[in-house]
Tab-separated table of C-alpha atoms and ligand atoms in Angstrom:
chain	number	residue	atom	x	y	z
R	307	MET	CA	8.882	-20.765	-7.202
R	308	ALA	CA	5.769	-18.990	-6.090
R	309	THR	CA	2.350	-20.521	-6.336
R	310	ILE	CA	-0.065	-18.088	-7.920
R	311	THR	CA	-2.732	-16.914	-5.496
R	312	SER	CA	-4.584	-13.700	-4.993
R	313	LYS	CA	-6.819	-12.711	-2.161
R	314	PRO	CA	-10.374	-13.720	-3.049
R	315	ALA	CA	-13.054	-11.095	-3.275
R	316	VAL	CA	-15.924	-11.364	-0.858
R	317	GLU	CA	-19.286	-12.835	-1.882
R	318	VAL	CA	-21.962	-10.155	-1.776
R	319	SER	CA	-25.643	-9.781	-2.470
R	320	ALA	CA	-28.204	-7.004	-2.434
R	321	THR	CA	-28.874	-7.716	1.227
R	322	THR	CA	-25.230	-7.356	2.238
R	323	ASP	CA	-24.376	-4.705	4.826
R	324	PRO	CA	-23.544	-1.531	2.835
R	325	LEU	CA	-20.183	-1.361	4.575
R	326	GLN	CA	-19.255	-4.917	3.581
R	327	LEU	CA	-16.041	-4.429	1.593
R	328	ILE	CA	-15.681	-6.599	-1.491
R	329	ASP	CA	-12.104	-5.723	-2.337
R	330	VAL	CA	-9.522	-2.963	-2.288
R	331	ASP	CA	-10.696	-1.351	-5.500
R	332	HIS	CA	-7.530	0.679	-5.931
R	333	VAL	CA	-4.995	2.806	-4.118
R	334	ARG	CA	-4.728	6.296	-5.613
R	335	PHE	CA	-1.468	8.232	-5.463
R	336	HIS	CA	-1.214	11.957	-6.113
R	337	VAL	CA	2.027	12.442	-7.968
R	338	GLY	CA	3.814	15.294	-9.726
R	339	ASN	CA	4.071	13.571	-13.078
R	340	ALA	CA	1.925	10.453	-13.505
R	341	LYS	CA	3.398	9.589	-16.887
R	342	GLN	CA	6.899	9.398	-15.438
R	343	ALA	CA	5.872	7.849	-12.108
R	344	ALA	CA	4.165	5.048	-14.039
R	345	PHE	CA	7.519	4.094	-15.518
R	346	PHE	CA	9.179	4.166	-12.082
R	347	TYR	CA	6.675	1.750	-10.523
R	348	ALA	CA	6.629	-0.412	-13.639
R	349	HIS	CA	10.403	-0.612	-13.972
R	350	CYS	CA	11.255	-0.991	-10.279
R	351	PHE	CA	8.296	-3.067	-9.015
R	352	GLY	CA	7.122	-4.931	-12.122
R	353	PHE	CA	3.689	-3.323	-12.547
R	354	GLN	CA	1.830	-3.339	-15.840
R	355	ILE	CA	1.095	0.187	-17.109
R	356	GLU	CA	-2.331	-1.059	-18.049
R	357	GLN	CA	-4.670	1.839	-18.717
R	358	VAL	CA	-4.640	5.595	-18.938
R	359	SER	CA	-7.169	8.401	-18.718
R	360	ASP	CA	-5.858	11.717	-20.045
R	361	LEU	CA	-6.488	14.425	-22.605
R	362	THR	CA	-6.697	11.758	-25.319
R	363	THR	CA	-9.683	10.160	-23.619
R	364	GLY	CA	-11.476	13.359	-22.675
R	365	SER	CA	-10.042	13.804	-19.177
R	366	ARG	CA	-9.384	17.548	-19.317
R	367	ASP	CA	-8.325	18.249	-15.707
R	368	ALA	CA	-6.035	15.343	-14.706
R	369	SER	CA	-4.130	12.313	-15.969
R	370	HIS	CA	-4.663	8.928	-14.372
R	371	TYR	CA	-2.513	5.833	-14.974
R	372	LEU	CA	-3.838	2.433	-13.833
R	373	LEU	CA	-0.968	0.146	-12.822
R	374	THR	CA	-1.719	-3.500	-12.021
R	375	GLN	CA	0.021	-6.525	-10.624
R	376	GLY	CA	-1.779	-9.551	-9.179
R	377	ASN	CA	-4.805	-8.107	-7.383
R	378	ILE	CA	-3.045	-4.745	-6.785
R	379	ARG	CA	-4.413	-1.724	-8.615
R	380	PHE	CA	-2.663	1.623	-8.272
R	381	VAL	CA	-4.025	4.771	-9.893
R	382	LEU	CA	-1.404	7.488	-10.316
R	383	THR	CA	-3.048	10.886	-10.689
R	384	SER	CA	-1.510	14.219	-11.717
R	385	GLY	CA	-3.419	17.475	-12.088
R	386	LEU	CA	-3.139	19.237	-15.420
R	387	SER	CA	-3.377	22.729	-13.917
R	388	ALA	CA	-1.954	24.488	-10.878
R	389	GLU	CA	-5.430	24.656	-9.296
R	390	HIS	CA	-6.219	20.961	-9.518
R	391	PRO	CA	-6.432	19.409	-6.017
R	392	ALA	CA	-3.755	16.846	-6.920
R	393	SER	CA	-1.374	19.650	-7.984
R	394	LEU	CA	-2.016	21.571	-4.768
R	395	GLU	CA	-1.446	18.461	-2.649
R	396	VAL	CA	1.737	17.473	-4.423
R	397	ALA	CA	3.063	20.996	-3.806
R	398	MET	CA	2.330	20.530	-0.098
R	399	TYR	CA	3.208	16.887	0.537
R	400	GLY	CA	5.159	15.588	-2.444
R	401	ASP	CA	4.058	12.307	-4.040
R	402	GLY	CA	2.045	9.997	-1.805
R	403	VAL	CA	-1.148	8.069	-1.167
R	404	LYS	CA	-4.381	10.055	-1.364
R	405	ASP	CA	-7.129	7.444	-1.456
R	406	VAL	CA	-7.609	3.841	-0.359
R	407	ALA	CA	-10.720	2.951	-2.342
R	408	PHE	CA	-12.965	0.018	-1.484
R	409	THR	CA	-15.243	-1.873	-3.843
R	410	VAL	CA	-18.704	-2.180	-2.273
R	411	PHE	CA	-22.067	-3.392	-3.457
R	412	ASP	CA	-23.633	0.102	-3.508
R	413	ALA	CA	-21.322	3.105	-3.093
R	414	GLU	CA	-24.171	5.486	-2.339
R	415	LYS	CA	-25.544	3.306	0.443
R	416	ALA	CA	-22.051	2.724	1.869
R	417	PHE	CA	-21.435	6.468	1.867
R	418	GLU	CA	-24.782	7.200	3.546
R	419	LYS	CA	-24.140	4.624	6.250
R	420	ALA	CA	-20.591	5.874	6.861
R	421	VAL	CA	-21.882	9.431	7.171
R	422	ARG	CA	-24.624	8.267	9.558
R	423	ASN	CA	-21.792	6.590	11.528
R	424	GLY	CA	-19.999	9.932	11.803
R	425	ALA	CA	-17.875	10.236	8.618
R	426	THR	CA	-17.239	13.610	7.014
R	427	PRO	CA	-17.790	13.690	3.249
R	428	ALA	CA	-14.629	14.633	1.318
R	429	PRO	CA	-14.857	17.887	-0.666
R	430	GLY	CA	-16.764	16.966	-3.807
R	431	GLY	CA	-17.190	13.447	-2.422
R	432	GLU	CA	-20.951	13.115	-2.690
R	433	PRO	CA	-22.080	10.116	-4.723
R	434	ARG	CA	-21.730	10.479	-8.491
R	435	THR	CA	-22.024	8.029	-11.343
R	436	LEU	CA	-19.992	7.962	-14.544
R	437	ARG	CA	-21.837	6.011	-17.180
R	438	ASP	CA	-21.320	5.093	-20.830
R	439	GLU	CA	-22.365	2.364	-23.217
R	440	HIS	CA	-20.235	-0.235	-21.361
R	441	GLY	CA	-21.611	0.253	-17.860
R	442	ALA	CA	-21.369	2.559	-14.856
R	443	VAL	CA	-19.057	3.335	-11.970
R	444	THR	CA	-20.447	5.066	-8.869
R	445	THR	CA	-18.068	6.670	-6.388
R	446	ALA	CA	-18.543	8.441	-3.056
R	447	THR	CA	-15.750	9.617	-0.792
R	448	ILE	CA	-15.277	10.221	2.921
R	449	ARG	CA	-12.353	11.783	4.727
R	450	THR	CA	-10.024	9.866	7.016
R	451	TYR	CA	-6.774	10.983	8.698
R	452	GLY	CA	-4.934	14.003	7.339
R	453	ARG	CA	-5.320	14.527	3.627
R	454	CYS	CA	-6.347	10.906	3.005
R	455	VAL	CA	-9.763	9.687	1.915
R	456	HIS	CA	-11.649	6.451	1.365
R	457	THR	CA	-13.729	6.204	-1.806
R	458	PHE	CA	-16.504	3.645	-2.002
R	459	VAL	CA	-16.726	2.288	-5.546
R	460	SER	CA	-19.613	0.253	-6.991
R	461	ARG	CA	-19.382	-1.091	-10.496
R	462	ALA	CA	-21.990	-2.211	-13.021
R	463	GLY	CA	-21.988	-3.802	-16.483
R	464	GLY	CA	-18.613	-4.008	-18.187
R	465	TYR	CA	-16.971	-2.111	-15.328
R	466	ASP	CA	-17.609	-4.914	-12.838
R	467	LEU	CA	-14.429	-5.625	-10.888
R	468	VAL	CA	-14.366	-9.210	-12.222
R	469	ASN	CA	-14.049	-7.766	-15.725
R	470	VAL	CA	-11.469	-5.210	-14.633
R	471	LYS	CA	-9.326	-8.004	-13.159
R	472	LYS	CA	-9.416	-9.750	-16.546
R	473	GLY	CA	-8.118	-6.596	-18.239
R	474	GLY	CA	-11.490	-4.935	-18.906
R	475	VAL	CA	-11.693	-1.158	-18.963
R	476	PHE	CA	-11.314	0.322	-15.461
R	477	ALA	CA	-13.820	3.163	-15.756
R	478	PRO	CA	-15.276	5.512	-18.384
R	479	ARG	CA	-12.601	7.631	-20.094
R	480	PHE	CA	-9.893	4.981	-19.621
R	481	ARG	CA	-8.198	3.149	-22.481
R	482	ARG	CA	-5.438	0.582	-22.677
R	483	ALA	CA	-2.039	2.257	-22.282
R	484	ASP	CA	-0.277	-0.064	-24.691
R	485	GLY	CA	-3.018	-0.560	-27.256
R	486	PRO	CA	-4.325	1.545	-30.122
R	487	GLY	CA	-3.899	5.210	-29.350
R	488	ALA	CA	-1.064	4.491	-26.896
R	489	CYS	CA	1.138	6.937	-28.721
R	490	ALA	CA	-1.205	9.662	-29.966
R	491	PRO	CA	-4.939	10.076	-30.438
R	492	ALA	CA	-4.526	10.078	-34.184
R	493	GLY	CA	-2.461	6.900	-33.911
R	494	GLY	CA	-0.013	8.342	-36.400
R	495	CYS	CA	3.262	8.270	-34.479
R	496	ALA	CA	3.874	4.593	-33.784
R	497	PRO	CA	7.643	3.968	-33.846
R	498	PRO	CA	8.983	1.970	-36.823
R	499	SER	CA	9.352	-1.150	-34.629
R	500	GLY	CA	5.703	-0.944	-33.563
R	501	ILE	CA	6.939	-1.305	-29.970
R	502	THR	CA	5.972	1.651	-27.779
R	503	PRO	CA	7.886	2.243	-24.513
R	504	VAL	CA	4.805	1.157	-22.510
R	505	LEU	CA	4.463	-2.033	-24.539
R	506	ALA	CA	8.149	-2.764	-24.040
R	507	VAL	CA	8.080	-2.393	-20.242
R	508	ASN	CA	4.815	-4.365	-20.009
R	509	GLU	CA	6.246	-7.182	-22.118
R	510	HIS	CA	9.400	-7.273	-19.999
R	511	ASN	CA	7.349	-7.387	-16.808
R	512	ARG	CA	5.062	-10.157	-18.116
R	513	LYS	CA	8.146	-12.277	-18.825
R	514	ASN	CA	9.898	-11.303	-15.566
R	515	PRO	CA	7.217	-11.210	-12.826
R	516	CYS	CA	8.015	-9.850	-9.367
R	517	GLY	CA	5.243	-11.925	-7.773
R	518	LEU	CA	3.380	-9.170	-5.881
R	519	LYS	CA	-0.212	-10.295	-5.237
R	520	TYR	CA	-2.278	-7.856	-3.194
R	521	VAL	CA	-2.179	-5.147	-0.514
R	522	ASP	CA	-1.637	-7.009	2.776
R	523	HIS	CA	-1.843	-3.942	4.999
R	524	LEU	CA	-1.526	-0.194	4.844
R	525	VAL	CA	-0.059	1.844	7.676
R	526	GLY	CA	-1.071	5.391	8.616
R	527	ASN	CA	1.011	7.782	10.721
R	528	VAL	CA	-0.987	10.197	12.896
R	529	GLU	CA	0.068	12.872	15.388
R	530	MET	CA	1.066	12.121	18.970
R	531	GLY	CA	-2.020	11.543	21.083
R	532	ARG	CA	-4.326	10.970	18.101
R	533	MET	CA	-4.029	7.187	17.564
R	534	ASN	CA	-7.039	6.341	19.730
R	535	HIS	CA	-9.145	8.963	17.983
R	536	TRP	CA	-8.540	7.270	14.641
R	537	VAL	CA	-8.997	3.795	16.107
R	538	ALA	CA	-12.437	4.945	17.263
R	539	PHE	CA	-13.093	6.388	13.807
R	540	TYR	CA	-12.427	3.082	12.090
R	541	GLU	CA	-14.505	1.255	14.674
R	542	SER	CA	-17.534	3.509	14.497
R	543	VAL	CA	-17.471	4.772	10.879
R	544	LEU	CA	-16.236	1.768	8.897
R	545	GLU	CA	-17.112	-0.846	11.551
R	546	PHE	CA	-13.561	-2.208	11.637
R	547	SER	CA	-12.292	-3.927	14.769
R	548	MET	CA	-8.979	-3.933	16.546
R	549	PHE	CA	-6.727	-6.746	15.395
R	550	LYS	CA	-3.555	-6.144	17.456
R	551	HIS	CA	-1.936	-3.375	19.360
R	552	PHE	CA	1.611	-2.573	20.335
R	553	ASP	CA	2.837	0.000	22.800
R	554	ASP	CA	6.101	1.847	23.046
R	555	LYS	CA	7.668	-0.985	25.076
R	556	ASP	CA	7.153	-3.265	22.069
R	557	ILE	CA	8.301	-0.807	19.432
R	558	SER	CA	11.208	1.171	20.698
R	559	THR	CA	14.940	1.480	20.713
R	560	ASP	CA	17.147	3.543	22.954
R	561	TYR	CA	16.238	6.576	20.901
R	562	SER	CA	12.854	6.490	19.284
R	563	ALA	CA	9.502	4.827	19.778
R	564	LEU	CA	5.998	4.593	18.456
R	565	MET	CA	2.667	3.107	19.400
R	566	SER	CA	0.510	1.183	16.933
R	567	LYS	CA	-2.944	-0.313	16.782
R	568	VAL	CA	-4.039	-2.491	13.897
R	569	MET	CA	-7.579	-2.031	12.631
R	570	ALA	CA	-9.106	-4.711	10.404
R	571	SER	CA	-12.172	-4.711	8.200
R	572	GLY	CA	-14.968	-7.098	9.192
R	573	ASN	CA	-13.802	-9.764	6.746
R	574	ASN	CA	-10.073	-9.060	7.289
R	575	LEU	CA	-9.912	-7.925	3.665
R	576	ILE	CA	-7.620	-5.098	4.680
R	577	LYS	CA	-5.655	-4.315	7.843
R	578	MET	CA	-4.786	-0.737	8.637
R	579	PRO	CA	-2.266	-0.243	11.453
R	580	ILE	CA	-2.309	3.296	12.861
R	581	ASN	CA	0.917	4.634	14.354
R	582	GLU	CA	1.574	7.603	16.568
R	583	PRO	CA	4.980	8.784	17.761
R	584	ALA	CA	5.971	8.019	21.346
R	585	PRO	CA	8.497	10.057	23.317
R	586	GLY	CA	12.100	8.840	23.050
R	587	LYS	CA	15.574	10.261	23.469
R	588	ARG	CA	15.631	11.131	19.760
R	589	LYS	CA	13.063	11.793	17.086
R	590	SER	CA	10.543	9.011	16.357
R	591	GLN	CA	10.414	7.827	12.741
R	592	VAL	CA	6.694	8.705	12.824
R	593	GLN	CA	7.594	12.280	13.768
R	594	GLU	CA	10.152	12.416	10.956
R	595	TYR	CA	7.382	11.426	8.545
R	596	LEU	CA	5.070	14.107	9.957
R	597	ASP	CA	7.808	16.744	9.775
R	598	TRP	CA	8.229	16.117	6.040
R	599	HIS	CA	4.479	15.786	5.443
R	600	CYS	CA	3.444	19.262	6.684
R	601	ASN	CA	2.692	17.798	10.106
R	602	THR	CA	-0.258	16.088	8.487
R	603	PRO	CA	-1.153	12.430	8.979
R	604	GLY	CA	-0.836	10.156	5.972
R	605	VAL	CA	0.006	6.699	4.681
R	606	GLN	CA	3.485	5.657	5.802
R	607	HIS	CA	3.734	2.334	4.000
R	608	LEU	CA	1.910	-0.169	1.867
R	609	ALA	CA	2.719	-3.839	2.491
R	610	LEU	CA	2.505	-5.846	-0.701
R	611	ARG	CA	2.024	-9.583	-0.335
R	612	THR	CA	4.082	-12.203	-2.131
R	613	ASP	CA	4.021	-16.010	-1.892
R	614	ASP	CA	7.770	-16.195	-2.482
R	615	GLU	CA	9.793	-13.568	-0.600
R	616	LEU	CA	13.138	-14.736	-1.945
R	617	HIS	CA	12.010	-14.543	-5.559
R	618	SER	CA	10.310	-11.172	-5.118
R	619	ILE	CA	13.203	-9.527	-3.262
R	620	ALA	CA	15.786	-10.910	-5.710
R	621	ALA	CA	13.709	-9.616	-8.642
R	622	LEU	CA	13.173	-6.206	-7.064
R	623	ARG	CA	16.816	-5.838	-6.112
R	624	ALA	CA	17.800	-6.708	-9.686
R	625	ARG	CA	15.485	-3.926	-10.855
R	626	GLY	CA	17.284	-1.416	-8.614
R	627	VAL	CA	14.862	-1.137	-5.644
R	628	ASP	CA	16.660	0.298	-2.658
R	629	PHE	CA	15.896	-1.637	0.571
R	630	LEU	CA	16.775	-0.869	4.154
R	631	THR	CA	20.072	-2.454	5.100
R	632	LEU	CA	20.335	-4.340	8.369
R	633	PRO	CA	23.417	-4.894	10.432
R	634	ASP	CA	24.833	-8.339	9.592
R	635	ALA	CA	24.687	-9.149	13.324
R	636	TYR	CA	20.906	-9.471	12.884
R	637	TYR	CA	21.454	-12.929	11.373
R	638	ASP	CA	23.573	-14.062	14.335
R	639	ARG	CA	20.453	-14.271	16.481
R	640	VAL	CA	17.449	-14.474	14.207
R	641	TRP	CA	17.357	-18.225	13.451
R	642	GLU	CA	17.514	-19.279	17.064
R	643	ARG	CA	14.852	-16.721	18.023
R	644	VAL	CA	12.484	-17.624	15.204
R	645	ASN	CA	12.939	-21.373	15.003
R	646	THR	CA	12.652	-21.759	18.807
R	647	MET	CA	9.355	-19.929	18.685
R	648	LEU	CA	8.123	-22.074	15.801
R	649	THR	CA	9.080	-25.465	17.219
R	650	SER	CA	7.708	-24.558	20.669
R	651	HIS	CA	4.295	-24.088	19.002
R	652	GLY	CA	4.581	-27.245	16.896
R	653	HIS	CA	5.273	-25.471	13.581
R	654	GLU	CA	7.908	-26.338	10.992
R	655	ALA	CA	11.096	-24.278	11.106
R	656	VAL	CA	11.669	-21.601	8.462
R	657	ARG	CA	11.844	-23.564	5.220
R	658	GLU	CA	13.520	-20.900	3.079
R	659	ASP	CA	17.242	-21.283	2.625
R	660	HIS	CA	18.764	-19.399	5.552
R	661	GLU	CA	21.851	-18.282	3.678
R	662	ALA	CA	19.737	-16.981	0.778
R	663	VAL	CA	17.607	-15.031	3.258
R	664	ARG	CA	20.744	-13.473	4.726
R	665	LYS	CA	22.244	-12.634	1.338
R	666	LEU	CA	19.028	-10.911	0.279
R	667	GLY	CA	18.876	-9.030	3.603
R	668	ILE	CA	15.368	-10.298	4.389
R	669	LEU	CA	13.838	-9.996	7.889
R	670	VAL	CA	12.179	-12.992	9.599
R	671	ASP	CA	9.828	-13.122	12.516
R	672	ALA	CA	7.582	-15.732	14.156
R	673	ASP	CA	4.644	-15.898	16.514
R	674	ASP	CA	2.432	-18.689	17.846
R	675	GLU	CA	0.733	-19.113	14.446
R	676	GLY	CA	3.778	-19.355	12.174
R	677	TYR	CA	6.353	-17.067	10.618
R	678	LEU	CA	6.666	-14.237	8.125
R	679	LEU	CA	9.397	-12.811	5.902
R	680	GLN	CA	9.462	-9.086	5.237
R	681	LEU	CA	11.625	-6.293	3.900
R	682	PHE	CA	11.148	-2.535	3.683
R	683	THR	CA	12.153	-0.239	0.854
R	684	LYS	CA	13.739	3.123	1.408
R	685	PRO	CA	11.392	6.093	0.749
R	686	LEU	CA	9.962	6.010	-2.753
R	687	GLN	CA	10.342	9.757	-3.319
R	688	ASP	CA	12.825	12.395	-2.204
R	689	ARG	CA	10.965	13.217	0.974
R	690	PRO	CA	11.265	10.554	3.731
R	691	THR	CA	7.564	9.716	3.633
R	692	LEU	CA	5.950	6.772	1.792
R	693	PHE	CA	7.693	3.412	1.423
R	694	PHE	CA	6.701	-0.173	0.565
R	695	GLU	CA	7.041	-3.410	2.536
R	696	ILE	CA	7.270	-6.747	0.720
R	697	ILE	CA	5.777	-9.424	2.949
R	698	CYS	CA	5.292	-13.211	2.785
R	699	ARG	CA	3.269	-14.982	5.459
R	700	ARG	CA	3.739	-18.601	6.465
R	701	GLY	CA	0.996	-18.787	9.068
R	702	SER	CA	1.858	-15.639	11.014
R	703	GLN	CA	-0.808	-12.952	10.933
R	704	SER	CA	1.241	-10.342	12.819
R	705	PHE	CA	3.499	-7.575	11.570
R	706	GLY	CA	7.052	-8.501	12.540
R	707	LYS	CA	7.113	-7.251	16.111
R	708	GLY	CA	10.326	-9.185	16.808
R	709	ASN	CA	11.981	-7.214	14.005
R	710	PHE	CA	10.908	-3.801	15.220
R	711	LYS	CA	14.041	-3.226	17.258
R	712	ALA	CA	16.437	-4.293	14.496
R	713	LEU	CA	14.348	-2.464	11.949
R	714	PHE	CA	14.198	0.734	13.935
R	715	GLU	CA	17.912	0.699	14.482
R	716	ALA	CA	18.313	0.453	10.698
R	717	LEU	CA	15.768	3.237	10.200
R	718	GLU	CA	17.612	5.427	12.665
R	719	LEU	CA	20.835	4.978	10.750
R	720	GLU	CA	18.977	6.260	7.694
R	721	GLN	CA	17.406	9.121	9.670
R	722	GLU	CA	20.891	10.066	10.882
R	723	ARG	CA	22.179	10.107	7.283
R	724	ARG	CA	19.341	12.476	6.433
R	725	GLY	CA	20.180	14.709	9.426
R	726	ASN	CA	16.724	14.055	10.901
R	727	LEU	CA	17.490	12.224	14.158
E	842	FE2	FE1	4.040	-3.231	7.786
């Protein structure tokens, strides 16, 4: 069974570099119906529907649902009018990731430094502070690729991230989703059992954890020829550095290819691979994403870290999560490939039960530092855009390069089924 760990936040002080990232504050999704999407992510992936900000809390323009698991915080946002930016974006792109927000010591200073470094402020992204009797949350937002943004978040008083991680209120105008007022502002419609649907799913998920701990990495797809532009952006604006890069010889099949460079924050808090399509005989999976995303760059997948891949995948499969299916022949070769690599570098062989790995359809890869287990969901919405990866690292800090070929062949089968190859 998994040991419980979560990525530690970074120690900071007033003298810390303004662009020192303390944590991934949250990942915001723009969705068509946050109330319903909250149940999808809770039911399928085991998230707590923890807090909500909506008409009942004085949020007149949008609804926001805070979903939590381990050190993962998702905010699902839906506009309440046709003109709201979230509504306009959902009409264009469908559901997907809008914002990868970072906790920093001082959001205003981080924003100013990023802008000095060449960032463009997002529309309405200038620093602003929401304050009430419990504390204050300051946010400031810059643009990154496509329609995506990064918000710097600094927190004070009761809104400190340490408190939020213990279940404290996320920001002004949020309330617990399963506490008083969960059903109606007047509190007069509690069902006879006293169990609201949110309380029921949260209780079930507390008793049946999926073991997801934090965001390991987050991959962006950009247009052909633009990868190096965005690599330079992350280097100069956010002072990230290049962690790894792969070219189309690494990541290609007979038909499709891509190139990828992995950018990492200074403290390796977050890694952000950036993909661009490479020419192949057939359409690259990155190009398929762009085609269904208004030819606009965006987040292709979020990799969620677990300490126990077998437990997490079994739990997610039992909940109905649809994963990519690999040809069974994958397992004819994988153990020799991976265990040879591991023993040649003096590491233990893969300790997970090999037959259980095969039955659960999990991918395995190794490098000179160790191995990893990973598996990819099918798209999380009707459009073939955003998906999740569930990853467990046993020493390896890479991204499953040895699986790319097998994975891409599986992806191409799916593309073909969608008529997009
Ligand atoms: Fe990944």
